[in-house]
CSV table of C-alpha atoms and ligand atoms in Angstrom, one decimal:
chain,number,residue,atom,x,y,z
A,252,MET,CA,92.4,110.7,94.6
A,253,PRO,CA,93.1,107.0,96.7
A,254,GLN,CA,90.4,104.7,96.6
A,255,SER,CA,88.9,103.6,99.9
A,256,ILE,CA,88.8,100.1,101.0
A,257,GLN,CA,87.6,98.0,104.1
A,258,ALA,CA,90.4,96.0,105.5
A,259,LYS,CA,89.2,92.5,107.0
A,260,THR,CA,92.6,92.5,109.2
A,261,ILE,CA,95.0,95.0,110.0
A,262,LEU,CA,98.3,93.9,112.4
A,263,ASN,CA,100.3,91.3,111.1
A,264,LYS,CA,102.0,88.5,113.1
A,265,THR,CA,105.4,88.1,111.8
A,266,ARG,CA,107.0,84.4,111.2
A,267,ARG,CA,110.5,85.8,112.7
A,268,ARG,CA,111.4,88.8,114.6
A,269,ASP,CA,114.2,89.8,111.4
A,270,PRO,CA,117.6,90.5,113.7
A,271,TRP,CA,117.2,94.6,112.0
A,272,PHE,CA,113.9,95.9,112.7
A,273,LEU,CA,112.6,93.6,115.5
A,274,ASP,CA,109.1,93.4,114.5
A,275,ASP,CA,106.7,91.3,116.2
A,276,TYR,CA,103.5,92.7,114.5
A,277,THR,CA,103.8,94.6,110.7
A,278,LEU,CA,100.8,98.0,110.5
A,279,ASN,CA,99.9,99.1,106.9
A,280,PRO,CA,97.5,101.6,107.0
A,281,TYR,CA,97.7,102.2,103.2
A,282,SER,CA,98.0,99.7,100.6
A,283,GLY,CA,100.6,100.7,97.7
A,284,CYS,CA,102.6,103.6,98.5
A,285,SER,CA,102.9,106.9,96.6
A,286,PHE,CA,107.1,107.7,97.3
A,287,ASN,CA,107.3,105.5,94.0
A,288,CYS,CA,110.8,104.8,95.1
A,289,LEU,CA,111.6,102.7,91.9
A,290,TYR,CA,113.9,99.7,93.5
A,291,CYS,CA,110.9,99.1,96.1
A,292,TYR,CA,110.3,95.4,97.2
A,293,ILE,CA,106.7,95.6,96.4
A,294,ARG,CA,106.2,96.9,92.7
A,295,GLY,CA,105.1,94.6,90.6
A,296,SER,CA,101.8,94.8,88.1
A,297,LYS,CA,99.2,95.0,90.7
A,298,TYR,CA,100.2,98.7,91.7
A,299,GLY,CA,101.3,99.5,88.4
A,300,GLU,CA,104.3,101.7,87.0
A,301,HIS,CA,103.0,104.8,89.3
A,302,MET,CA,101.8,103.5,92.6
A,303,GLU,CA,100.3,106.1,93.3
A,304,ASP,CA,97.5,105.6,90.8
A,305,LYS,CA,96.8,102.3,92.7
A,306,LEU,CA,97.0,103.8,96.5
A,307,ALA,CA,94.4,102.9,98.9
A,308,VAL,CA,93.4,104.2,102.3
A,309,LYS,CA,92.2,101.1,104.3
A,310,GLU,CA,89.2,103.3,106.5
A,311,ASN,CA,88.5,100.5,108.9
A,312,ALA,CA,92.5,100.4,110.4
A,313,ALA,CA,91.9,102.0,113.9
A,314,GLU,CA,88.5,99.9,114.6
A,315,LEU,CA,90.3,96.8,113.7
A,316,LEU,CA,94.0,98.0,115.4
A,317,ASP,CA,91.9,98.4,118.2
A,318,ARG,CA,90.4,95.2,118.6
A,319,GLN,CA,93.2,93.5,117.5
A,320,LEU,CA,95.5,94.8,120.0
A,321,ALA,CA,93.0,94.5,122.7
A,322,LEU,CA,93.2,91.0,122.1
A,323,ARG,CA,97.0,90.8,122.2
A,324,ALA,CA,97.2,92.6,125.0
A,325,ARG,CA,94.7,90.2,127.0
A,326,LYS,CA,97.0,87.5,126.1
A,327,ASN,CA,100.2,89.4,127.2
A,328,GLN,CA,101.7,89.0,123.7
A,329,TYR,CA,102.8,92.6,123.8
A,330,GLY,CA,105.6,93.1,120.8
A,331,ILE,CA,106.8,95.8,118.4
A,332,ILE,CA,104.8,96.8,115.6
A,333,VAL,CA,106.8,98.3,113.3
A,334,LEU,CA,104.8,100.5,110.9
A,335,SER,CA,104.9,100.0,108.1
A,336,SER,CA,106.3,97.0,105.9
A,337,ALA,CA,104.0,97.7,102.7
A,338,THR,CA,104.1,101.1,102.6
A,339,ASP,CA,105.4,104.7,104.1
A,340,PRO,CA,103.3,105.7,107.3
A,341,TYR,CA,103.4,109.1,106.5
A,342,LEU,CA,102.8,109.8,103.0
A,343,GLN,CA,101.0,113.0,101.4
A,344,VAL,CA,97.7,111.6,102.1
A,345,GLU,CA,98.3,111.2,106.2
A,346,LYS,CA,98.6,115.1,106.4
A,347,ASP,CA,94.8,115.4,106.3
A,348,ARG,CA,93.9,111.9,106.6
A,349,MET,CA,95.4,111.3,109.8
A,350,LEU,CA,95.2,107.6,109.7
A,351,THR,CA,98.6,106.7,110.9
A,352,ARG,CA,98.1,109.4,113.9
A,353,SER,CA,95.0,107.2,115.1
A,354,LEU,CA,96.8,103.8,114.7
A,355,LEU,CA,99.5,105.6,117.4
A,356,GLU,CA,96.6,106.5,119.4
A,357,VAL,CA,95.2,102.8,119.6
A,358,ILE,CA,99.0,101.7,119.7
A,359,LEU,CA,99.3,104.2,122.6
A,360,LYS,CA,95.8,102.8,124.1
A,361,HIS,CA,96.8,99.0,124.3
A,362,ARG,CA,100.6,100.1,125.9
A,363,PHE,CA,102.3,98.8,122.4
A,364,PRO,CA,106.3,99.3,121.3
A,365,VAL,CA,106.4,100.8,118.2
A,366,HIS,CA,108.9,101.0,115.2
A,367,VAL,CA,108.2,103.2,112.7
A,368,ILE,CA,109.6,103.5,109.2
A,369,THR,CA,109.8,106.4,107.3
A,370,LYS,CA,111.0,108.6,104.2
A,371,SER,CA,108.8,111.4,105.1
A,372,ASP,CA,109.3,114.3,108.3
A,373,LEU,CA,105.7,114.2,108.7
A,374,VAL,CA,106.9,111.7,111.6
A,375,LEU,CA,107.5,115.1,113.6
A,376,ARG,CA,103.9,116.0,113.8
A,377,ASP,CA,103.8,112.6,116.0
A,378,LEU,CA,106.1,113.6,118.4
A,379,ASP,CA,104.3,114.0,121.2
A,380,LEU,CA,102.0,110.6,120.6
A,381,LEU,CA,105.4,108.6,120.3
A,382,ARG,CA,106.8,110.0,123.8
A,383,ALA,CA,103.4,109.4,125.1
A,384,ILE,CA,104.4,105.4,124.2
A,385,GLU,CA,107.8,105.4,125.3
A,386,ALA,CA,106.7,106.4,128.5
A,387,VAL,CA,104.1,103.7,128.4
A,388,ALA,CA,104.8,101.0,126.3
A,389,GLN,CA,105.4,96.9,127.1
A,390,LEU,CA,108.2,95.3,125.6
A,391,PRO,CA,108.0,91.7,125.0
A,392,ALA,CA,109.1,89.2,127.7
A,393,ASP,CA,112.5,88.2,126.4
A,394,LEU,CA,113.6,92.1,125.3
A,395,GLN,CA,113.3,93.2,128.3
A,396,ASP,CA,117.2,93.4,129.0
A,397,LYS,CA,117.6,93.9,125.6
A,398,LEU,CA,116.1,97.1,124.8
A,399,GLN,CA,116.1,100.4,126.6
A,400,ARG,CA,113.7,102.3,125.0
A,401,LYS,CA,110.5,101.4,123.4
A,402,VAL,CA,109.9,104.1,120.7
A,403,PHE,CA,112.0,103.5,117.9
A,404,ILE,CA,112.0,105.9,114.9
A,405,THR,CA,114.2,105.0,111.6
A,406,PHE,CA,114.9,107.2,108.6
A,407,SER,CA,115.2,105.0,106.0
A,408,PHE,CA,117.6,106.3,102.9
A,409,SER,CA,119.3,104.9,99.5
A,410,THR,CA,121.1,108.6,98.7
A,411,ILE,CA,121.5,112.1,101.2
A,412,ASP,CA,121.8,113.7,97.7
A,413,ASP,CA,118.0,115.6,96.3
A,414,GLN,CA,119.0,114.6,92.6
A,415,VAL,CA,119.6,111.6,93.2
A,416,GLY,CA,116.5,111.1,95.3
A,417,LYS,CA,114.1,113.0,92.4
A,418,GLN,CA,115.9,109.8,90.4
A,419,PHE,CA,115.2,106.9,92.3
A,420,GLU,CA,112.6,107.8,95.0
A,421,PRO,CA,110.2,110.9,93.2
A,422,GLY,CA,107.2,110.8,95.6
A,423,ALA,CA,109.6,110.5,99.1
A,424,THR,CA,110.5,113.9,101.3
A,425,PRO,CA,113.8,115.4,99.6
A,426,PRO,CA,116.8,113.3,101.4
A,427,GLN,CA,118.3,117.0,102.4
A,428,GLN,CA,114.5,117.8,104.1
A,429,ARG,CA,114.5,114.4,106.0
A,430,LEU,CA,118.0,114.3,107.5
A,431,GLN,CA,116.9,118.0,109.1
A,432,ALA,CA,114.1,116.0,110.1
A,433,LEU,CA,115.6,113.6,112.1
A,434,ARG,CA,117.6,116.0,114.0
A,435,GLN,CA,114.8,117.5,114.6
A,436,VAL,CA,113.9,113.8,116.3
A,437,LEU,CA,117.2,113.2,117.8
A,438,ASP,CA,117.1,116.4,119.6
A,439,ALA,CA,113.8,115.6,121.1
A,440,GLY,CA,115.5,112.6,122.7
A,441,PHE,CA,114.5,109.3,120.7
A,442,HIS,CA,116.1,106.3,119.7
A,443,SER,CA,116.4,107.2,116.4
A,444,GLY,CA,118.8,106.0,113.4
A,445,VAL,CA,119.2,104.8,109.2
A,446,SER,CA,118.2,102.6,107.0
A,447,LEU,CA,120.5,102.8,103.4
A,448,MET,CA,118.4,100.2,102.2
A,449,PRO,CA,119.0,100.1,99.3
A,450,LEU,CA,122.7,102.4,98.3
A,451,LEU,CA,122.9,101.9,95.2
A,452,PRO,CA,125.4,100.2,92.9
A,453,TYR,CA,128.1,102.5,91.1
A,454,ILE,CA,125.9,105.5,92.2
A,455,THR,CA,125.0,106.0,95.9
A,456,ASP,CA,127.6,103.1,97.1
A,457,THR,CA,131.4,105.1,95.6
A,458,ALA,CA,133.9,105.4,98.5
A,459,ASP,CA,133.3,109.2,98.4
A,460,ASN,CA,129.7,109.1,98.9
A,461,LEU,CA,130.3,106.5,101.2
A,462,GLU,CA,132.6,108.5,102.9
A,463,LYS,CA,129.9,111.8,103.2
A,464,MET,CA,126.7,109.7,103.6
A,465,PHE,CA,128.7,108.2,107.0
A,466,ALA,CA,130.2,111.1,107.7
A,467,THR,CA,126.7,113.6,108.2
A,468,PHE,CA,125.1,110.3,110.3
A,469,ARG,CA,128.0,110.3,112.7
A,470,GLU,CA,127.5,114.3,113.1
A,471,LEU,CA,123.8,113.8,114.1
A,472,GLY,CA,124.4,111.4,116.2
A,473,VAL,CA,122.2,108.6,114.5
A,474,ARG,CA,121.8,105.6,117.1
A,475,TYR,CA,122.0,103.0,114.2
A,476,LEU,CA,122.8,102.2,110.5
A,477,PHE,CA,121.4,99.5,108.7
A,478,PRO,CA,122.6,99.1,105.1
A,479,ALA,CA,122.0,96.8,102.6
A,480,SER,CA,123.1,96.3,99.0
A,481,LEU,CA,120.6,96.5,95.7
A,482,THR,CA,117.9,94.1,94.9
A,483,LEU,CA,115.4,94.3,91.8
A,484,PHE,CA,113.0,91.6,90.5
A,485,GLY,CA,110.5,91.5,87.7
A,486,ASN,CA,110.8,92.2,84.3
A,487,GLY,CA,107.4,93.0,83.3
A,488,PRO,CA,106.9,97.4,82.8
A,489,ALA,CA,106.2,97.8,87.0
A,490,ASP,CA,108.4,95.5,88.3
A,491,SER,CA,111.6,97.3,89.8
A,492,ARG,CA,114.3,95.6,87.6
A,493,SER,CA,112.9,97.2,84.4
A,494,LEU,CA,112.1,100.7,86.3
A,495,VAL,CA,115.9,100.9,87.9
A,496,GLN,CA,117.5,99.7,84.3
A,497,ARG,CA,115.4,102.2,82.3
A,498,ALA,CA,116.3,105.2,85.4
A,499,VAL,CA,120.4,104.2,84.7
A,500,GLU,CA,120.3,104.1,80.9
A,501,ARG,CA,118.2,107.8,81.3
A,502,HIS,CA,120.7,109.5,83.9
A,503,TYR,CA,124.0,107.1,83.8
A,504,PRO,CA,124.5,106.0,80.8
A,505,GLN,CA,128.1,104.8,81.6
A,506,LEU,CA,126.8,101.7,84.0
A,507,ALA,CA,123.6,100.9,81.5
A,508,ASP,CA,126.2,97.5,81.1
A,509,LYS,CA,126.6,97.4,84.0
A,510,TYR,CA,123.1,96.9,85.9
A,511,ARG,CA,121.9,94.5,83.1
A,512,ALA,CA,125.0,92.5,83.8
A,513,PHE,CA,124.5,92.1,87.4
A,514,PHE,CA,121.0,91.6,86.7
A,515,ALA,CA,120.2,89.5,83.8
A,516,GLY,CA,119.3,86.6,85.4
A,517,ASN,CA,120.0,87.2,89.6
A,518,THR,CA,118.3,89.5,91.5
A,519,ALA,CA,120.9,90.7,94.1
A,520,MET,CA,124.3,91.8,93.6
A,521,PRO,CA,127.1,89.1,92.8
A,522,ALA,CA,128.4,87.4,95.5
A,523,TYR,CA,132.1,89.1,94.8
A,524,TYR,CA,130.3,92.9,95.0
A,525,GLN,CA,128.0,91.5,98.8
A,526,GLU,CA,131.2,89.7,100.5
A,527,ALA,CA,133.4,93.4,99.6
A,528,PHE,CA,130.3,95.6,101.0
A,529,ARG,CA,129.7,93.7,104.0
A,530,ASN,CA,133.3,94.5,104.2
A,531,LYS,CA,133.8,98.0,103.8
A,532,MET,CA,130.1,98.4,105.6
A,533,LYS,CA,131.9,96.8,109.0
A,534,GLU,CA,134.6,99.2,108.9
A,535,LEU,CA,132.2,102.0,108.4
A,536,LEU,CA,130.2,101.4,111.3
A,537,ASN,CA,133.2,100.5,113.4
A,538,ARG,CA,135.3,103.7,112.6
A,539,TYR,CA,132.2,105.5,112.7
A,540,GLN,CA,131.4,103.9,115.6
A,541,LEU,CA,127.9,103.5,114.8
A,542,GLU,CA,125.4,100.7,115.8
A,543,SER,CA,123.8,97.9,113.4
A,544,SER,CA,121.4,97.2,115.6
A,545,LEU,CA,118.0,98.3,118.0
A,546,ILE,CA,119.4,96.3,120.3
A,547,PRO,CA,123.5,98.7,121.7
A,548,SER,CA,126.3,97.2,121.0
A,549,ARG,CA,126.4,94.4,118.6
A,550,GLN,CA,127.8,94.5,115.2
A,551,LEU,CA,126.9,93.3,112.1
B,790,SF4,S1,108.7,104.3,100.5
B,790,SF4,FE1,109.1,102.5,100.8
B,790,SF4,S2,107.6,101.5,100.6
B,790,SF4,FE2,106.7,103.3,99.7
B,790,SF4,S3,107.9,103.2,97.5
B,790,SF4,FE3,109.3,103.8,98.4
B,790,SF4,S4,110.5,101.5,99.6
B,790,SF4,FE4,108.4,100.9,98.8
């Protein structure tokens, strides 16, 4: 059972907008994340090895958000709200608690645009509210001539293979089921795409895998795709570097030395890999005619 907590604040104003996510604000209904992805950047001793154990529900989130958004709207500080940046808004617990749903109701009331980022198919439940937000939301002034839409739904993948998903994202909706949800969201007319963050070196970033993934996303008609390579942090038992290394040793022993060497004193892959990665992504995005931005017609 997740704990219940009272949050002091719920809407965070970002210092600057991320060029991919266009986040003016971030909103996290839960503390921790039961999807438990091994590579997750929020990992560390605060959340423990199984983040599920430390999961907490911010009980007063809707009430706080109502107050904070009323104030922002009064000052005409409209901006895109990213839901979420440090948890998934559609965790298993959301099915009964419906906290994210209540936050979307508040967002609709105050007419803010929203960018949902998830690894779950539960977002399908809330398409009614998201459609209503699309109809009434107010974009920030500087994005009004750049964006045509007010709701963005991004599905996050490190793989589209269920087996690999089980190894590295044990609590999330299996990737194939996620793909079906993505199809439904696109069929329903939403501006929806994919975040490939992170692709796993020599596991999910192989030439064959990339072709398969890009062809799948192209066939589905995704509107955009954000690719990024792996970053890992920390050496404690609950840190992403330790957890990914352990999973590689277990499932891909032939890659264990490589991973150890890549991340021995670094958090990111070596420069030569990153350059090759960028070039490959650029080539694939162009060949499959996919955007790499929520703002149309801009490539990597
Ligand atoms: S879904 Fe996102 S926040 Fe949750 S564990 Fe995975 S990467 Fe972390």
